[in-house]
Coordinates of C-alpha atoms in Angstrom, one line a residue:
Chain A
X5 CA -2.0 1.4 0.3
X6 CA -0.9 3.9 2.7
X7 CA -1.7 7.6 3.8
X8 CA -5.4 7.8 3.3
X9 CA -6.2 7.9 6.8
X10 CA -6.0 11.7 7.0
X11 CA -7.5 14.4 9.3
X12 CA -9.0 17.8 7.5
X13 CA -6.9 20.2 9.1
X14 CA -9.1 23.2 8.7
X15 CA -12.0 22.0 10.3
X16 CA -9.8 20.8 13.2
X17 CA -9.9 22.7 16.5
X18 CA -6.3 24.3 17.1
X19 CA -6.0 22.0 20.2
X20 CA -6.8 19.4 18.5
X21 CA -4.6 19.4 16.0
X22 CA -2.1 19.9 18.2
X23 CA -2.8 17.0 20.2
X24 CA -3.1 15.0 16.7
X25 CA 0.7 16.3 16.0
X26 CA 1.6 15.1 19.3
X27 CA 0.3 11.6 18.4
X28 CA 2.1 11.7 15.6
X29 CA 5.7 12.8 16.9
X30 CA 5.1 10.2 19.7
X31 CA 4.7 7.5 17.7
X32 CA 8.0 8.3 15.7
X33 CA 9.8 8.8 18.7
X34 CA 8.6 5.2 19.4
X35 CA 9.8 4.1 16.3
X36 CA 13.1 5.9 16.6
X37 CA 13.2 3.4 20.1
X38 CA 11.8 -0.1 19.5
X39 CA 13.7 -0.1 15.6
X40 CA 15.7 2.1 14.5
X41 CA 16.0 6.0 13.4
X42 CA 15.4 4.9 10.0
X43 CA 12.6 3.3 10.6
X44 CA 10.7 6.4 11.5
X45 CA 10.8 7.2 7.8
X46 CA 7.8 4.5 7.4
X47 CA 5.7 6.4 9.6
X48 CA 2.1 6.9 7.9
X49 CA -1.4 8.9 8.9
X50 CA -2.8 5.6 8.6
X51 CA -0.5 4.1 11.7
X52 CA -0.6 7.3 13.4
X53 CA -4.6 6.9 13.3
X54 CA -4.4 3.4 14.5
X55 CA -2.2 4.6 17.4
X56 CA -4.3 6.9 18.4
X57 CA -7.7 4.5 18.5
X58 CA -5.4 2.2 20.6
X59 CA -4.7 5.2 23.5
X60 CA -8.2 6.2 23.1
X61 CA -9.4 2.6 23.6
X62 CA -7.0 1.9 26.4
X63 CA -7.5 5.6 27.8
X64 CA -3.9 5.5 27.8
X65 CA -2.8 9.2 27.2
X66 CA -1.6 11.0 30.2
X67 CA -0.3 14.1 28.9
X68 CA 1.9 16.0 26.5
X69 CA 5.7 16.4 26.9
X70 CA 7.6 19.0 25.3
X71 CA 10.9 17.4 23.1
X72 CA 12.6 18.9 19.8
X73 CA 12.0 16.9 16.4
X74 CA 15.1 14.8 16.0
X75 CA 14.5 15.0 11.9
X76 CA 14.8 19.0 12.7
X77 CA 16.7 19.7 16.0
X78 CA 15.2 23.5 15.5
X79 CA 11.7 22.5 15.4
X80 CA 9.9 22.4 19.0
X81 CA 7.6 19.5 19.5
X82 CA 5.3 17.9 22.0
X83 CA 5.0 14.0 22.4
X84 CA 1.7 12.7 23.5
X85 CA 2.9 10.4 26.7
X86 CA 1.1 7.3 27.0
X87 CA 1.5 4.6 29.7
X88 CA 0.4 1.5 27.7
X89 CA 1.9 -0.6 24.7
X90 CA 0.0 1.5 22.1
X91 CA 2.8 3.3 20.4
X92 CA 5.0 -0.1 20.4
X93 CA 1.7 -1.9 18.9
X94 CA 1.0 0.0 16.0
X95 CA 5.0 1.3 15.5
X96 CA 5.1 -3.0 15.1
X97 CA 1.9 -2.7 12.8
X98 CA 4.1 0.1 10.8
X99 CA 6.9 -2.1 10.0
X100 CA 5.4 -5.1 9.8
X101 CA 2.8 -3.9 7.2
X102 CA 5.8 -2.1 5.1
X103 CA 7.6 -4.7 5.0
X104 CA 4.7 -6.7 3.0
X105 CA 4.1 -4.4 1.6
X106 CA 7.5 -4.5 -0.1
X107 CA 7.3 -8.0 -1.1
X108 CA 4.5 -7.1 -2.8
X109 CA 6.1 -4.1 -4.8
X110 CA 9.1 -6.6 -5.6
X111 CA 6.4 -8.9 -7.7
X112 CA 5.0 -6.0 -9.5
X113 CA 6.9 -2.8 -10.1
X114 CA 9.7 -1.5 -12.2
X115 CA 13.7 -1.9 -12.3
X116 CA 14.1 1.2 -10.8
X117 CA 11.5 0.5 -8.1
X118 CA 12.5 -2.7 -7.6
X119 CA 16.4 -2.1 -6.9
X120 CA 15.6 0.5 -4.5
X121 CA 13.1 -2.6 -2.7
X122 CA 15.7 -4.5 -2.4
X123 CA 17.9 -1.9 -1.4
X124 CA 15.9 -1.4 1.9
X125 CA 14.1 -4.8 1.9
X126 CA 17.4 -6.2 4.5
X127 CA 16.3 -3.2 7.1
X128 CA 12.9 -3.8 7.3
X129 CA 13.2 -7.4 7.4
X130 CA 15.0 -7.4 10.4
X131 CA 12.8 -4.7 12.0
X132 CA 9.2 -7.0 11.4
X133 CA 11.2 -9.9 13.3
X134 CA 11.8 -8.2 16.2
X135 CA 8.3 -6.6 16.0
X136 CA 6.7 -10.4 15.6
X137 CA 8.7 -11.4 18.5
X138 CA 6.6 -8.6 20.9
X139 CA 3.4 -8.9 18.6
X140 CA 3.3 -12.7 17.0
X141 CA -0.8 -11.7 16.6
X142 CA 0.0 -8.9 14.3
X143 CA 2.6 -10.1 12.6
X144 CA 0.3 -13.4 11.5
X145 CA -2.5 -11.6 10.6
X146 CA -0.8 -9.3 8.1
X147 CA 0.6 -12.1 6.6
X148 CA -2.6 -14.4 6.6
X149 CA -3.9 -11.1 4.7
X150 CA -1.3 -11.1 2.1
X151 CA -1.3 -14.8 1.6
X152 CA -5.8 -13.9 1.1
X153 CA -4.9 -10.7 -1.4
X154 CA -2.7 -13.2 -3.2
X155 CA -5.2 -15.7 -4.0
X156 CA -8.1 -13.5 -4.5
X157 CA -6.1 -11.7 -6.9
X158 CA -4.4 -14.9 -9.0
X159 CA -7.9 -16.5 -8.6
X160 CA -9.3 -14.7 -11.5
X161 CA -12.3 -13.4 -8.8
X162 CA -14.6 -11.0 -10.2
X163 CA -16.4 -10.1 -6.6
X164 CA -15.2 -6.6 -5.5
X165 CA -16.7 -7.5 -2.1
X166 CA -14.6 -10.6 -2.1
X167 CA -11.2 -8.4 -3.1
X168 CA -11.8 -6.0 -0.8
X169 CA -12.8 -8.7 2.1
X170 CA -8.7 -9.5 3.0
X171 CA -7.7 -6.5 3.7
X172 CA -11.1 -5.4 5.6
X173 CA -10.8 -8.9 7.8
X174 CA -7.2 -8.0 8.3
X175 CA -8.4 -4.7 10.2
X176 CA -11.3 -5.9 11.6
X177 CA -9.3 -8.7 13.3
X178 CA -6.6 -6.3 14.4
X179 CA -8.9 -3.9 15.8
X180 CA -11.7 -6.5 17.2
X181 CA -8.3 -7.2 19.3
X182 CA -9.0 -4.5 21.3
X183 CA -12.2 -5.2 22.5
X184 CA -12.7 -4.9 26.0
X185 CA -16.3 -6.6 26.2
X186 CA -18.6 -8.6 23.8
X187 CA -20.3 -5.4 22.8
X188 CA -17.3 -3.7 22.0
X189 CA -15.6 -5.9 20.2
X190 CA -18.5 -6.3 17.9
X191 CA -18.9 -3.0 17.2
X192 CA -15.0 -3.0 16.2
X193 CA -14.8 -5.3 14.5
X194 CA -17.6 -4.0 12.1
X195 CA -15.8 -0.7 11.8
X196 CA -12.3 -1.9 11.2
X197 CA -14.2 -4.1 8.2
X198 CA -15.1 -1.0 7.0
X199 CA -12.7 1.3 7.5
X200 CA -10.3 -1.5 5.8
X201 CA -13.0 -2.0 3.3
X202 CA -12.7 1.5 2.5
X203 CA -8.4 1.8 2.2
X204 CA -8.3 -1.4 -0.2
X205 CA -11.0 0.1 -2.3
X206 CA -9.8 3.6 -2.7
X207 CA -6.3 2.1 -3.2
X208 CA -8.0 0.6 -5.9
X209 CA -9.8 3.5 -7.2
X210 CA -6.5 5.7 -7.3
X211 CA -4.7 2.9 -9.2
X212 CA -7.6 2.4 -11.5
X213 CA -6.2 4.2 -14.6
X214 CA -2.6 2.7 -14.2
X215 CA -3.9 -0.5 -13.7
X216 CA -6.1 -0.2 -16.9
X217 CA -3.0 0.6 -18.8
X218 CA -1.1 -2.0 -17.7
X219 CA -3.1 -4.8 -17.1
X220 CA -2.5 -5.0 -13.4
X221 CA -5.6 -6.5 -10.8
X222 CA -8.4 -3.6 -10.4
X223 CA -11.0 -5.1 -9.0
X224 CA -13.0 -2.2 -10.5
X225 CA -11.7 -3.6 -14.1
X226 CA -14.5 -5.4 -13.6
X227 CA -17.3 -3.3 -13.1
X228 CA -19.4 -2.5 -16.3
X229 CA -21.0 0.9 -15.4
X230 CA -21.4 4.2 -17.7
X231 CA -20.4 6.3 -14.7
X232 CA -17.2 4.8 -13.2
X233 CA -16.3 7.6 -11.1
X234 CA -20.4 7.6 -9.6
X235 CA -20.3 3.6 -8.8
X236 CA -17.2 4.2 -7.1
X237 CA -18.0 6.8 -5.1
X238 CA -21.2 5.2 -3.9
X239 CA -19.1 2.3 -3.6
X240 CA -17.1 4.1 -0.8
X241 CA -19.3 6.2 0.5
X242 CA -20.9 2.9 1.5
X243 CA -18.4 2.0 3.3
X244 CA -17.9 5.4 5.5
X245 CA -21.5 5.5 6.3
X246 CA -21.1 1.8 8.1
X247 CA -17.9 3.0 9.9
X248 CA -18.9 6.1 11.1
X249 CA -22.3 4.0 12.5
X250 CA -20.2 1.8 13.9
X251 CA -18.3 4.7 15.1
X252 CA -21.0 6.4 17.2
X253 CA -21.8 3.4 19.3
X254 CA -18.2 3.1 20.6
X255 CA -17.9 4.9 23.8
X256 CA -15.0 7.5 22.7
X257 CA -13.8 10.2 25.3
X258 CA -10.1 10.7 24.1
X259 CA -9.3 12.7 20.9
X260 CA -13.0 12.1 19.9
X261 CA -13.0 15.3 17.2
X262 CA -10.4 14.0 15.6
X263 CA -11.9 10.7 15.0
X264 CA -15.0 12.5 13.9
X265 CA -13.0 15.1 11.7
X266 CA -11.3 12.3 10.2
X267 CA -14.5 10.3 9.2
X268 CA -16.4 13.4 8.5
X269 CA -14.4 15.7 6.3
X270 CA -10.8 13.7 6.7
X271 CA -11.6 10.5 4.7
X272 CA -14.6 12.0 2.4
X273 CA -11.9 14.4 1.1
X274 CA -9.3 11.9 0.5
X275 CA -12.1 10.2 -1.3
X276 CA -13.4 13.3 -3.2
X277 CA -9.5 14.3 -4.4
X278 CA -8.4 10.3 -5.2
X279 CA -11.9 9.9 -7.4
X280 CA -13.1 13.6 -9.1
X281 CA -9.3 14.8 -8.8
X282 CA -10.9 17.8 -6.5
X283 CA -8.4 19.9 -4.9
X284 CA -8.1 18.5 -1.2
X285 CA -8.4 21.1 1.2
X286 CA -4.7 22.1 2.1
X287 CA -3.1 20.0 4.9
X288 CA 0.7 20.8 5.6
X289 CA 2.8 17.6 3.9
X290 CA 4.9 17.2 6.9
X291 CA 3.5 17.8 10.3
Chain B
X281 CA -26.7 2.7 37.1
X282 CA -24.9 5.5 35.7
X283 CA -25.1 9.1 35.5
X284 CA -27.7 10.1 33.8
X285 CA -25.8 13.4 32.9
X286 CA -23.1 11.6 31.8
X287 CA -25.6 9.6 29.5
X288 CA -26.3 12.6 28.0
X289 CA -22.5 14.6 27.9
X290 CA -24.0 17.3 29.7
X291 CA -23.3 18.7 33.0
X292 CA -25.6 18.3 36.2
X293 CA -26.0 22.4 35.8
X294 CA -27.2 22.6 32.4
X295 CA -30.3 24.3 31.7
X296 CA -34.0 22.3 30.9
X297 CA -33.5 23.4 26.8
X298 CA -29.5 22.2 26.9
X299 CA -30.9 18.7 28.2
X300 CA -33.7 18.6 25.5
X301 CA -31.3 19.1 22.8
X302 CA -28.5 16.8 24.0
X303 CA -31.7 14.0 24.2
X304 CA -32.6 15.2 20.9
X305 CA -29.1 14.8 19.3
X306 CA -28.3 11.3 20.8
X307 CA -32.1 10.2 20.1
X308 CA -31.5 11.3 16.6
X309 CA -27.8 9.3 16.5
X310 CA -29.3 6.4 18.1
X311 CA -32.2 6.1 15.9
X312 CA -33.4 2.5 15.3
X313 CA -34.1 3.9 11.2
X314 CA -30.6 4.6 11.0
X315 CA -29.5 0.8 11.9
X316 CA -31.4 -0.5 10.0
X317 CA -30.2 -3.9 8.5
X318 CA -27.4 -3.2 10.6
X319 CA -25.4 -6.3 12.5
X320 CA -25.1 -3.6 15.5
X321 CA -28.6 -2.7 15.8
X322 CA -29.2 -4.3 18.7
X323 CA -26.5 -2.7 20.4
X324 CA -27.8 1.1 18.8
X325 CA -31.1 0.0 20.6
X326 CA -29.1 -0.7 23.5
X327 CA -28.2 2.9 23.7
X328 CA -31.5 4.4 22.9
X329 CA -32.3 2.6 25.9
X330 CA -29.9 4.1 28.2
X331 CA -30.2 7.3 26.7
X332 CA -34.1 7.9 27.1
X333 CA -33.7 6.3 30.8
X334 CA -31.4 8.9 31.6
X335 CA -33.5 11.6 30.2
X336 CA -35.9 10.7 32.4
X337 CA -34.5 10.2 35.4
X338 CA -33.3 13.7 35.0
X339 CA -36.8 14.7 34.4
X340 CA -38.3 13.4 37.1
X341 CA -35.0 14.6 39.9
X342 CA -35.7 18.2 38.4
X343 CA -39.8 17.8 38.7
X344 CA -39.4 16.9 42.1
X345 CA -37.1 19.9 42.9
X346 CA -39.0 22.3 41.6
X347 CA -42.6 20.8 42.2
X348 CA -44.4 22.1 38.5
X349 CA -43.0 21.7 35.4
X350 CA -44.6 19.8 32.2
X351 CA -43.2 16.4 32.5
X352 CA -41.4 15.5 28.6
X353 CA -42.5 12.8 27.2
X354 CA -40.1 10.9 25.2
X355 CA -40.0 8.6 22.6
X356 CA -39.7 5.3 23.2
X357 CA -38.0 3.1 21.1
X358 CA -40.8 2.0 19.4
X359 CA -41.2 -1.4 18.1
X360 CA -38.9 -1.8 15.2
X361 CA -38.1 -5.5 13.5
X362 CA -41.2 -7.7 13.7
X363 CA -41.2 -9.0 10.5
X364 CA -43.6 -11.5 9.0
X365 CA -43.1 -14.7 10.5
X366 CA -45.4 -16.9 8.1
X367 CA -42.3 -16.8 5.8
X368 CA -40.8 -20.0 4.3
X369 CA -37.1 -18.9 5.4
X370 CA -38.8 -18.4 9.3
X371 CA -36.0 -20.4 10.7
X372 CA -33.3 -18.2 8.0
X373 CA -34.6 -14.6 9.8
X374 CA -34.3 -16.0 13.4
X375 CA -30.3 -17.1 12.2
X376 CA -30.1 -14.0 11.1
X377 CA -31.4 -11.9 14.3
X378 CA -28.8 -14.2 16.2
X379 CA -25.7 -12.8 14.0
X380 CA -25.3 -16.9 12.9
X381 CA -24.8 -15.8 9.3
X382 CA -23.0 -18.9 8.5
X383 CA -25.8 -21.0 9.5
X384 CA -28.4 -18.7 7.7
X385 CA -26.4 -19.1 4.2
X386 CA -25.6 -23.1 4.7
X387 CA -30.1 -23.4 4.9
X388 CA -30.1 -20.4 2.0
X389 CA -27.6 -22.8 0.4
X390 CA -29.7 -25.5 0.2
X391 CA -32.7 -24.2 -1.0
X392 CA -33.2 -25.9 -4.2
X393 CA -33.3 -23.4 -7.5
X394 CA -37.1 -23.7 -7.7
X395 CA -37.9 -22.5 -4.4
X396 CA -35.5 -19.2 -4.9
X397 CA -38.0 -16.9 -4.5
X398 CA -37.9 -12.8 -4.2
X399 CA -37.8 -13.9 -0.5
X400 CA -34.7 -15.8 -0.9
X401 CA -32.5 -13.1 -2.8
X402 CA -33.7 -10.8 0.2
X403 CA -32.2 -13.0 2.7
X404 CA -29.0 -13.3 0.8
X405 CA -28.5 -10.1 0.6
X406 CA -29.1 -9.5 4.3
X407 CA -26.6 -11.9 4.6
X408 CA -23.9 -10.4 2.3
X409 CA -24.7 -7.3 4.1
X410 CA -24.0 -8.6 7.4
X411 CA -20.8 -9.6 6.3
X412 CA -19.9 -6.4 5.4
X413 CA -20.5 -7.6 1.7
X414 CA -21.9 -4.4 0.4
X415 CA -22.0 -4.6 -3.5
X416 CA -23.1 -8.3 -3.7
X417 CA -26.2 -7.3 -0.7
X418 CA -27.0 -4.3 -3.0
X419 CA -27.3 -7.1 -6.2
X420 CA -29.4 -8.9 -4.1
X421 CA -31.9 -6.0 -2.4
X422 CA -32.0 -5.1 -5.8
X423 CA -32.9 -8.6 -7.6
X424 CA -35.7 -9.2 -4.7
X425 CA -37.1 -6.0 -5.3
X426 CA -37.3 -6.4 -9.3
X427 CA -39.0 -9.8 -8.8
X428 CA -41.7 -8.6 -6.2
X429 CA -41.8 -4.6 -6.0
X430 CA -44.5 -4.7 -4.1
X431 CA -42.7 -5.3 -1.6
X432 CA -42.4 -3.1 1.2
X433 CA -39.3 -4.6 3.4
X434 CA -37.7 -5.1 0.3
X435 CA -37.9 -1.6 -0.7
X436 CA -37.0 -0.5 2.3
X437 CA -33.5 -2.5 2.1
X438 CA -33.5 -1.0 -1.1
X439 CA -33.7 2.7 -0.1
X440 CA -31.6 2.6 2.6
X441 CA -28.9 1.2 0.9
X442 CA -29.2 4.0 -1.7
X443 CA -29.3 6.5 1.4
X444 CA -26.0 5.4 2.7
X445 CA -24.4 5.3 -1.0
X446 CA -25.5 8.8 -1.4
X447 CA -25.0 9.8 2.0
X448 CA -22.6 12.6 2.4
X449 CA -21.3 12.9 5.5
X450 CA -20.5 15.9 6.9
X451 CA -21.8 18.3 4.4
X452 CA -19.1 17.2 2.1
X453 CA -20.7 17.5 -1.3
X454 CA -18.9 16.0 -4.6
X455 CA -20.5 18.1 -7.2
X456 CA -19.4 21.5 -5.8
X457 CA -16.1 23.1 -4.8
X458 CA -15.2 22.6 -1.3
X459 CA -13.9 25.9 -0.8
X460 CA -16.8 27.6 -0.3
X461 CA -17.0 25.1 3.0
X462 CA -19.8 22.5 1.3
X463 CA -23.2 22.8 2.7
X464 CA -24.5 24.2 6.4
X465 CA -25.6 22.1 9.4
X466 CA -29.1 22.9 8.4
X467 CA -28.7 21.4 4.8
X468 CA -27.9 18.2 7.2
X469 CA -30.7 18.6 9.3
X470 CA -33.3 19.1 6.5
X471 CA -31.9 15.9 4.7
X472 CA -32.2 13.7 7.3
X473 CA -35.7 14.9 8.7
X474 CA -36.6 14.2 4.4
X475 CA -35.4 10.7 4.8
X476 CA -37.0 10.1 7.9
X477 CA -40.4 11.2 6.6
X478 CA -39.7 8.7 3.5
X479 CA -38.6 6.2 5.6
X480 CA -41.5 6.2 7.5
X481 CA -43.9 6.4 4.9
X482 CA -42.0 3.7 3.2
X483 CA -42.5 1.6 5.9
X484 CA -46.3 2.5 6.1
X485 CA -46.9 0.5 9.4

C-alpha cells in the first residue's frame, strides 16, 4: 500500500515542485545516513508526504542546499535543510512500515515473490531495529496495526469501515503525535484517519480484481452493489472531502500548495486512474 | 490578539475589494454548512470567529482613517446546532456535542430493541460518523430517514453525506477526460452556491 500519496505535477507551481523534489532528495539523503545506501531504495511519495507535513508542522525547513544525486552523480540536486528530527522520523516510518510490510507479502504472495522477500527481509530487519531504538512510538504503532489488519482480516468481518479502521487509526495516531495543542491534535488526528482511511481503501480498490480471482481479503468482496466502480468511488471521495476539511482548519504556512495540490488534483487522480483506469495526468516516474 | 491582516493572509496595504474577497473566501471555507456533523465543527466555528473579528477590526482602523466609508456588515456566525431537546436520547446528543462517543454508544447500546426508533439509527450513525465510520453512518442516515422522512435533520444528514460522496474536489470530474483540464473555478463556485441554497432550504429554519 504504497505510492498513492502523489502530487499532480502540472498543476504545481514550478517553485513548488521544486521545493517538493527537494523534500524528496532530502529525505533519501537521510535515508542514505541513519540506514544504509540501500535503504533509500524504499523511499515512497507516501513518506516523502509524511516528511514534509512533519517540517511544515514543526516549521522546520530553513532552506535549500545544492548537492548531486548520489543514485546519478550527473544529476544536480537541491536538499531541503531542515533543523528538526523530521527526515530521521518518517526515514524510520519508511523502513519500519516496509519491513511489515514484507512480512505480510511473505504470508501471501508467490515463490518468486517470496524468495526475493526473503532475500532482502535480513536488511530491513536490521534497519526497523535501529529505527525502533530512536522512534519506539512508531515502531509499536505499525505493529499494533498489523497485529489489527490481521485479525480484522482472519475474523471473517464484513464491515469495510471496520477493515479500513487499522490502518486509518495507525495514521491518525502517528500524526495526532504531532499535535502541538488540544485543537490541533484533534484536527490531526481526524485527517490522518482519513487520509489512512483513504490509502487502505484504494489499496483495496486497485487489488479488487486480483483479489476476486484469487480469493484473497477485499473488503469490497463484500459489497453487493450494481455499480462497483460508483460505490467505490463515493466510497473515497468520502474520505478526501473529510481530510481536506480537516485540512483547512490546520494552520499551514510551509509548502501549503503542495498539500493542497496533493488533496485537490494529487490524490483525486490517483483515485480516478486506480478505479475508471483513466490516464493519470503524466508525472515523471523518478523525480 | 493577532493580526487581523494576518487573519485574513492579506497584507496591511491591500486594497478595501482585496479584503472583502479574502473575508469572503475564508467565510466561505469556514462555513458552519460545510461542518456539518463534523467532530471539528467546533473548532471551524472557532475560526469563523476569528476570521469575522478580524474583518472588522480592519473595518473599523480603515473607517476611522478615512472618516466616511459604508461600514460592511458581516455575517455572523449565525446560530447553527440547536437541535430539539424534547428527544428521548437528550442525554445521547449532549455526549455527542462533548466528542464522548464511547459514552453516547454504551446508552445507544442499551436501548432495548423496542425503543429503537428512527431517532436511535440517527444517533448511531452520528456516532459511526464521528468515528470516522463513514459507510456504517451512511447505513444509518439512511435507515432513519426511510423510517421517518419527514424528517428534516435526518435529511439533512442524509444530503450532506451524499454532497461529500459526490463531491469533487478541485474540479476533478470522473466522467470526462482530464485533459481538457476538468471543469473552471466558476463550475466550483456555482456548485457550491447550488448546495448552499439546498442546504438552506433543506433546513427550512
Amino acid at each position: 500500500m504504497f505510492g498513492y500519496l502523489q502530487i499532480q505535477k502540472s498543476e504545481l507551481l514550478v517553485r513548488e515542485y521544486e521545493a517538493y523534489k527537494a523534500v524528496y532528495c532530502g529525505l533519501c539523503k537521510q535515508m542514505g545516513k541513519d540506514y544504509s545506501f540501500l535503504a533509500r531504495l524504499s523511499l515512497s511519495y507516501d513518506c516523502t508526504f509524511y516528511a514534509m507535513l512533519l517540517m511544515s508542522l514543526s516549521r522546520g525547513c530553513s532552506g535549500f542546499d545544492k548537492g548531486r544525486c548520489k543514485f546519478n552523480p550527473l544529476k544536480r540536486c537541491s536538499y531541503a535543510h531542515c533543523e528538526n528530527e523530521s527526515y530521521s522520523k518518517a526515514a524510520a516510518f519508511s523502513v519500519i512500515s516496509v519491513y511489515y510490510k514484507l512480512l505480510d507479502d511473505l504470508e501471501d504472495s508467490k515463490f518468486f515473490k517470496r524468495l526475493f522477500v526473503r532475500l532482502i527481509k535480513p536488511f530491513f530487519s536490521h534497519w526497523r531495529k535501529k529505527a525502533a531504538e530512536r522512534f519506539p512510538e512508531t515502531e509499536s504503532k505499525v505493529a499494533e496495526m498489523m497485529q489489527a489488519q490481521r485479525e480484522v482480516e482472519h475474523g471473517g468481518s464484513k464491515s469495510l469501515d471496520a477493515a479500513a479502521h487499522p490502518t486509518a487509526q495507525m495514521l491518525a495516531d502517528v500524526l495526532a503525535e504531532e499535535g502541538k495543542n488540544d485543537a490541533e491534535t484533534r484536527i490531526l488526528r481526524e485527517f490522518g484517519y482519513q487520509v489512512g482511511r483513504w490509502i487502505y481503501l484504494i489499496d483495496a480498490a486497485d487489488d479488487y480484481e486480483d483479489d476476486k480471482k484469487s480469493g484473497c481479503f477485499n473488503p469490497f468482496l463484500n459489497i453487493e452493489t450494481d455499480d462497483m466502480k460508483t460505490t467505490v468511488n463515493n466510497t473515497l471521495n468520502q474520505c478526501l472531502a473529510r481530510a481536506y476539511d480537516a485540512f483547512q482548519l490546520l494552520d499551514i504556512i510551509d509548502f501549503k500548495g503542495i498539500f493542497n495540490n496533493m488533496l485537490l488534483y494529487g490524490f483525486p487522480s490517483k483515485q480516478n486512474s486506480v478505479i475508471f483506469g483513466q490516464q493519470e495526468v503524466k508525472n515523471d516516474r523518478s523525480i | 490578539m493577532t493580526d487581523p491582516y494576518e487573519v485574513l493572509g492579506v497584507s496591511p496595504n491591500a486594497g478595501d475589494d482585496e479584503i472583502k474577497k479574502a473575508y469572503r473566501d475564508l467565510a466561505k471555507k469556514y462555513h458552519p454548512d460545510n461542518y456539518a456533523d463534523s467532530p471539528l465543527a467546533d473548532l471551524a466555528e472557532q475560526k469563523m470567529k476569528e476570521v469575522n473579528e478580524a474583518y472588522d477590526m480592519i473595518n473599523n482602523m480603515r473607517q476611522k482613517g478615512k472618516g466616511t466609508g459604508s461600514a460592511g456588515s458581516t455575517g455572523t456566525s449565525g446560530a447553527y446546532g440547536g437541535s430539539a431537546s424534547s428527544s428521548q436520547f437528550y442525554s445521547v446528543r449532549v455526549y455527542i456535542q462533548r466528542n464522548m462517543i464511547n459514552e453516547a454508544e454504551q446508552v445507544l447500546n442499551n436501548t432495548p430493541e423496542g425503543n429503537r426508533t428512527a431517532e436511535w439509527y440517527y444517533l448511531m450513525g452520528m456516532c459511526a460518523f464521528r468515528r470516522g465510520w463513514n459507510e456504517e453512518a451512511y447505513n444509518y442516515f439512511q435507515t432513519a430517514c426511510n423510517m421517518d422522512p419527514n424528517n428534516q435533520e435526518y435529511r439533512a444528514a442524509i444530503n450532506n453525506m451524499n454532497n461529500r460522496r459526490s463531491y469533487n474536489y478541485g474540479g476533478y470530474n470522473t466522467q470526462t477526460n482530464m485533459g481538457g483540464g476538468g471543469c473552471s473555478c466558476c463550475d466550483i463556485c456555482t456548485a457550491m452556491m447550488c448546495m448552499e441554497c439546498c442546504c438552506d432550504c433543506g433546513r427550512g429554519c
